[in-house]
PDB file of C-alpha atoms in Angstrom:
ATOM      1  CA  MET A 613      21.576  15.555 102.631  1.00 35.00           C
ATOM      2  CA  VAL A 614      19.695  18.274 100.763  1.00 43.00           C
ATOM      3  CA  ALA A 615      17.569  15.822  98.802  1.00 42.00           C
ATOM      4  CA  ALA A 616      16.269  14.227 101.987  1.00 42.00           C
ATOM      5  CA  GLY A 617      15.159  17.606 103.318  1.00 47.00           C
ATOM      6  CA  GLY A 618      13.202  18.487 100.199  1.00 51.00           C
ATOM      7  CA  SER A 619      11.701  15.085  99.565  1.00 49.00           C
ATOM      8  CA  GLY A 620       9.320  15.090 102.508  1.00 56.00           C
ATOM      9  CA  GLY A 621      11.267  12.348 104.253  1.00 67.00           C
ATOM     10  CA  ASN A 622      11.043   9.903 101.333  1.00 87.00           C
ATOM     11  CA  LYS A 623      14.362   8.095 101.608  1.00 92.00           C
ATOM     12  CA  LYS A 624      14.031   6.264  98.282  1.00 94.00           C
ATOM     13  CA  LEU A 625      13.358   9.527  96.467  1.00 94.00           C
ATOM     14  CA  ALA A 626      16.328  11.183  98.175  1.00 93.00           C
ATOM     15  CA  GLU A 627      18.587   8.283  97.214  1.00 95.00           C
ATOM     16  CA  ALA A 628      17.332   8.333  93.616  1.00 94.00           C
ATOM     17  CA  LEU A 629      17.978  12.095  93.421  1.00 94.00           C
ATOM     18  CA  ALA A 630      21.493  11.659  94.805  1.00 95.00           C
ATOM     19  CA  ALA A 631      22.226   8.826  92.362  1.00 96.00           C
ATOM     20  CA  SER A 632      20.870  10.827  89.452  1.00 95.00           C
ATOM     21  CA  ALA A 633      22.927  13.884  90.429  1.00 95.00           C
ATOM     22  CA  SER A 634      26.014  11.710  90.686  1.00 96.00           C
ATOM     23  CA  GLN A 635      25.370  10.256  87.240  1.00 96.00           C
ATOM     24  CA  VAL A 636      24.956  13.754  85.740  1.00 96.00           C
ATOM     25  CA  GLU A 637      28.173  14.827  87.461  1.00 97.00           C
ATOM     26  CA  SER A 638      29.973  11.824  85.983  1.00 97.00           C
ATOM     27  CA  LEU A 639      28.559  12.227  82.468  1.00 97.00           C
ATOM     28  CA  THR A 640      29.219  15.965  82.147  1.00 97.00           C
ATOM     29  CA  PRO A 641      33.023  15.839  81.650  1.00 97.00           C
ATOM     30  CA  GLN A 642      32.650  12.770  79.423  1.00 97.00           C
ATOM     31  CA  LEU A 643      30.194  14.601  77.175  1.00 97.00           C
ATOM     32  CA  ILE A 644      32.408  17.697  77.031  1.00 97.00           C
ATOM     33  CA  ASN A 645      35.435  15.588  76.125  1.00 97.00           C
ATOM     34  CA  ALA A 646      33.473  13.659  73.487  1.00 97.00           C
ATOM     35  CA  GLY A 647      32.343  16.996  72.020  1.00 97.00           C
ATOM     36  CA  ARG A 648      35.930  18.217  71.817  1.00 97.00           C
ATOM     37  CA  ILE A 649      37.011  15.001  70.123  1.00 97.00           C
ATOM     38  CA  ARG A 650      34.099  15.284  67.701  1.00 96.00           C
ATOM     39  CA  MET A 651      35.118  18.842  66.819  1.00 96.00           C
ATOM     40  CA  THR A 652      38.771  17.849  66.375  1.00 96.00           C
ATOM     41  CA  TYR A 653      37.957  14.793  64.259  1.00 96.00           C
ATOM     42  CA  SER A 654      34.853  16.028  62.455  1.00 92.00           C
ATOM     43  CA  ASP A 655      35.140  13.332  59.769  1.00 95.00           C
ATOM     44  CA  SER A 656      35.274  10.474  62.285  1.00 96.00           C
ATOM     45  CA  LYS A 657      32.075   8.439  62.364  1.00 97.00           C
ATOM     46  CA  ALA A 658      33.185   6.770  65.615  1.00 96.00           C
ATOM     47  CA  ALA A 659      33.688  10.158  67.321  1.00 96.00           C
ATOM     48  CA  ASP A 660      30.292  11.308  66.079  1.00 96.00           C
ATOM     49  CA  GLU A 661      28.535   8.141  67.284  1.00 97.00           C
ATOM     50  CA  HIS A 662      30.281   8.267  70.663  1.00 97.00           C
ATOM     51  CA  PHE A 663      29.232  11.897  71.153  1.00 97.00           C
ATOM     52  CA  GLU A 664      25.630  11.186  70.127  1.00 98.00           C
ATOM     53  CA  ASN A 665      25.415   8.182  72.474  1.00 98.00           C
ATOM     54  CA  LEU A 666      26.729  10.230  75.401  1.00 97.00           C
ATOM     55  CA  ARG A 667      24.477  13.164  74.499  1.00 98.00           C
ATOM     56  CA  GLN A 668      21.426  10.882  74.483  1.00 98.00           C
ATOM     57  CA  GLN A 669      22.447   9.273  77.773  1.00 97.00           C
ATOM     58  CA  TYR A 670      22.997  12.710  79.317  1.00 98.00           C
ATOM     59  CA  ALA A 671      19.604  13.962  78.083  1.00 97.00           C
ATOM     60  CA  GLU A 672      17.838  10.899  79.511  1.00 97.00           C
ATOM     61  CA  THR A 673      19.638  11.276  82.838  1.00 96.00           C
ATOM     62  CA  MET A 674      18.722  14.964  83.027  1.00 95.00           C
ATOM     63  CA  GLN A 675      15.093  14.147  82.237  1.00 93.00           C
ATOM     64  CA  ARG A 676      15.057  11.525  84.985  1.00 94.00           C
ATOM     65  CA  ALA A 677      16.628  13.999  87.443  1.00 94.00           C
ATOM     66  CA  ARG A 678      14.048  16.639  86.496  1.00 91.00           C
ATOM     67  CA  ALA A 679      11.208  14.167  87.048  1.00 90.00           C
ATOM     68  CA  LEU A 680      12.614  13.236  90.462  1.00 93.00           C
ATOM     69  CA  CYS A 681      12.953  16.913  91.393  1.00 91.00           C
ATOM     70  CA  ASP A 682       9.363  17.509  90.317  1.00 88.00           C
ATOM     71  CA  GLU A 683       8.266  14.616  92.505  1.00 88.00           C
ATOM     72  CA  ALA A 684      10.155  16.044  95.486  1.00 91.00           C
ATOM     73  CA  THR A 685       8.938  19.622  95.000  1.00 91.00           C
ATOM     74  CA  ASN A 686       5.575  21.094  95.931  1.00 92.00           C
ATOM     75  CA  SER A 687       4.194  22.403  92.628  1.00 92.00           C
ATOM     76  CA  GLY A 688       2.394  25.368  94.177  1.00 91.00           C
ATOM     77  CA  ASP A 689       5.518  26.500  96.019  1.00 95.00           C
ATOM     78  CA  PHE A 690       7.584  26.070  92.865  1.00 94.00           C
ATOM     79  CA  ILE A 691       5.182  28.152  90.783  1.00 93.00           C
ATOM     80  CA  ARG A 692       5.008  30.908  93.434  1.00 95.00           C
ATOM     81  CA  THR A 693       8.803  31.047  93.705  1.00 96.00           C
ATOM     82  CA  SER A 694       9.142  31.054  89.918  1.00 95.00           C
ATOM     83  CA  GLU A 695       6.698  33.955  89.695  1.00 94.00           C
ATOM     84  CA  GLU A 696       8.773  35.912  92.216  1.00 97.00           C
ATOM     85  CA  GLN A 697      11.924  35.202  90.216  1.00 97.00           C
ATOM     86  CA  MET A 698      10.264  36.235  86.954  1.00 95.00           C
ATOM     87  CA  GLN A 699       9.227  39.522  88.585  1.00 96.00           C
ATOM     88  CA  LYS A 700      12.810  40.037  89.783  1.00 98.00           C
ATOM     89  CA  HIS A 701      14.165  39.356  86.290  1.00 97.00           C
ATOM     90  CA  SER A 702      11.556  41.727  84.817  1.00 96.00           C
ATOM     91  CA  PHE A 703      12.796  44.493  87.108  1.00 97.00           C
ATOM     92  CA  LEU A 704      16.415  43.702  86.182  1.00 97.00           C
ATOM     93  CA  CYS A 705      15.474  43.686  82.507  1.00 96.00           C
ATOM     94  CA  GLU A 706      13.867  47.126  82.790  1.00 96.00           C
ATOM     95  CA  GLU A 707      16.927  48.348  84.678  1.00 97.00           C
ATOM     96  CA  ALA A 708      19.212  46.989  81.942  1.00 97.00           C
ATOM     97  CA  ILE A 709      17.157  48.782  79.298  1.00 96.00           C
ATOM     98  CA  ALA A 710      17.353  52.048  81.248  1.00 97.00           C
ATOM     99  CA  LYS A 711      21.136  51.680  81.579  1.00 97.00           C
ATOM    100  CA  ALA A 712      21.574  50.583  77.939  1.00 96.00           C
ATOM    101  CA  LEU A 713      22.998  47.155  78.846  1.00 96.00           C
ATOM    102  CA  PRO A 714      21.709  44.912  76.040  1.00 96.00           C
ATOM    103  CA  GLN A 715      23.409  41.697  77.188  1.00 97.00           C
ATOM    104  CA  LYS A 716      21.897  41.953  80.682  1.00 97.00           C
ATOM    105  CA  MET A 717      18.512  42.603  79.119  1.00 96.00           C
ATOM    106  CA  VAL A 718      18.871  39.500  76.954  1.00 96.00           C
ATOM    107  CA  ASP A 719      20.088  37.399  79.911  1.00 97.00           C
ATOM    108  CA  ASN A 720      17.161  38.415  82.110  1.00 96.00           C
ATOM    109  CA  THR A 721      14.640  37.941  79.312  1.00 94.00           C
ATOM    110  CA  ALA A 722      16.029  34.451  78.686  1.00 95.00           C
ATOM    111  CA  SER A 723      15.717  33.661  82.401  1.00 96.00           C
ATOM    112  CA  ILE A 724      12.074  34.744  82.358  1.00 94.00           C
ATOM    113  CA  ALA A 725      11.386  32.546  79.323  1.00 92.00           C
ATOM    114  CA  ARG A 726      13.107  29.516  80.884  1.00 93.00           C
ATOM    115  CA  LEU A 727      11.187  29.924  84.141  1.00 94.00           C
ATOM    116  CA  ALA A 728       7.895  30.397  82.299  1.00 91.00           C
ATOM    117  CA  ASN A 729       8.477  27.277  80.204  1.00 90.00           C
ATOM    118  CA  ARG A 730       9.314  25.273  83.324  1.00 92.00           C
ATOM    119  CA  VAL A 731       6.161  26.545  85.068  1.00 92.00           C
ATOM    120  CA  ILE A 732       4.139  25.481  82.030  1.00 91.00           C
ATOM    121  CA  LEU A 733       5.620  21.966  82.181  1.00 90.00           C
ATOM    122  CA  VAL A 734       4.924  21.631  85.915  1.00 91.00           C
ATOM    123  CA  ALA A 735       1.378  22.993  85.579  1.00 91.00           C
ATOM    124  CA  LYS A 736       0.586  20.648  82.690  1.00 90.00           C
ATOM    125  CA  GLN A 737       1.933  17.758  84.737  1.00 89.00           C
ATOM    126  CA  GLU A 738      -0.416  18.725  87.585  1.00 90.00           C
ATOM    127  CA  SER A 739      -3.293  18.971  85.121  1.00 90.00           C
ATOM    128  CA  ASP A 740      -2.493  15.541  83.661  1.00 90.00           C
ATOM    129  CA  ASN A 741      -2.448  14.008  87.144  1.00 88.00           C
ATOM    130  CA  SER A 742      -5.774  15.519  88.222  1.00 88.00           C
ATOM    131  CA  GLU A 743      -9.244  14.037  87.884  1.00 92.00           C
ATOM    132  CA  ASP A 744     -11.049  17.310  88.693  1.00 91.00           C
ATOM    133  CA  PRO A 745     -12.406  18.706  85.398  1.00 91.00           C
ATOM    134  CA  THR A 746     -12.730  22.257  86.777  1.00 93.00           C
ATOM    135  CA  PHE A 747      -9.133  22.237  87.996  1.00 90.00           C
ATOM    136  CA  ILE A 748      -7.927  20.798  84.692  1.00 90.00           C
ATOM    137  CA  GLN A 749      -9.783  23.489  82.730  1.00 93.00           C
ATOM    138  CA  ARG A 750      -8.440  26.323  84.913  1.00 92.00           C
ATOM    139  CA  VAL A 751      -4.847  25.049  84.780  1.00 90.00           C
ATOM    140  CA  ASN A 752      -4.986  24.453  81.037  1.00 89.00           C
ATOM    141  CA  HIS A 753      -6.361  27.966  80.482  1.00 92.00           C
ATOM    142  CA  ALA A 754      -3.634  29.471  82.690  1.00 88.00           C
ATOM    143  CA  THR A 755      -0.891  27.543  80.871  1.00 88.00           C
ATOM    144  CA  ASP A 756      -2.304  28.653  77.512  1.00 88.00           C
ATOM    145  CA  VAL A 757      -2.184  32.296  78.637  1.00 87.00           C
ATOM    146  CA  LEU A 758       1.378  31.871  79.901  1.00 81.00           C
ATOM    147  CA  GLN A 759       2.410  29.981  76.765  1.00 83.00           C
ATOM    148  CA  ASN A 760       1.071  32.779  74.572  1.00 84.00           C
ATOM    149  CA  SER A 761       2.947  35.388  76.595  1.00 77.00           C
ATOM    150  CA  THR A 762       6.246  33.478  76.267  1.00 59.00           C
ATOM    151  CA  TYR A 763       6.023  33.653  72.472  1.00 58.00           C
ATOM    152  CA  ILE A 764       6.498  37.380  72.817  1.00 54.00           C
ATOM    153  CA  ILE A 765       9.785  37.048  74.734  1.00 54.00           C
ATOM    154  CA  THR A 766      11.340  33.944  73.192  1.00 50.00           C
TER     155      THR A 766
END
């Protein structure tokens, strides 16, 4: 089980991750189908309400899964890996510009922005959980710098 390997041996966390993943897997086709029905019957209040209920349930389930993943993941390792991936996407973006491939440039820029936003969320979570004022100040400053740089690319 992948979740057990990444959760530091915490069986409850691994089980919660597996259950959450299963719920997302189950909700995904339901949400897609509800969206299709909503598009087909755009005047139907019942179709609209059903879609919105499933969308909200899906969003809550994804948020819960993200929180469980954050709990199972070492924040420092995640941030280092994200930095490496952002550097890779930067290289690919520059390559796409040189080869005049606008869609690849946009795709890689979007990947950088998503990774940066996720790093900001994880760093702020670490800051919120800390009692060390120096650490909090340094992390908050770093997230502010990163946040300001993402405005340029988003």
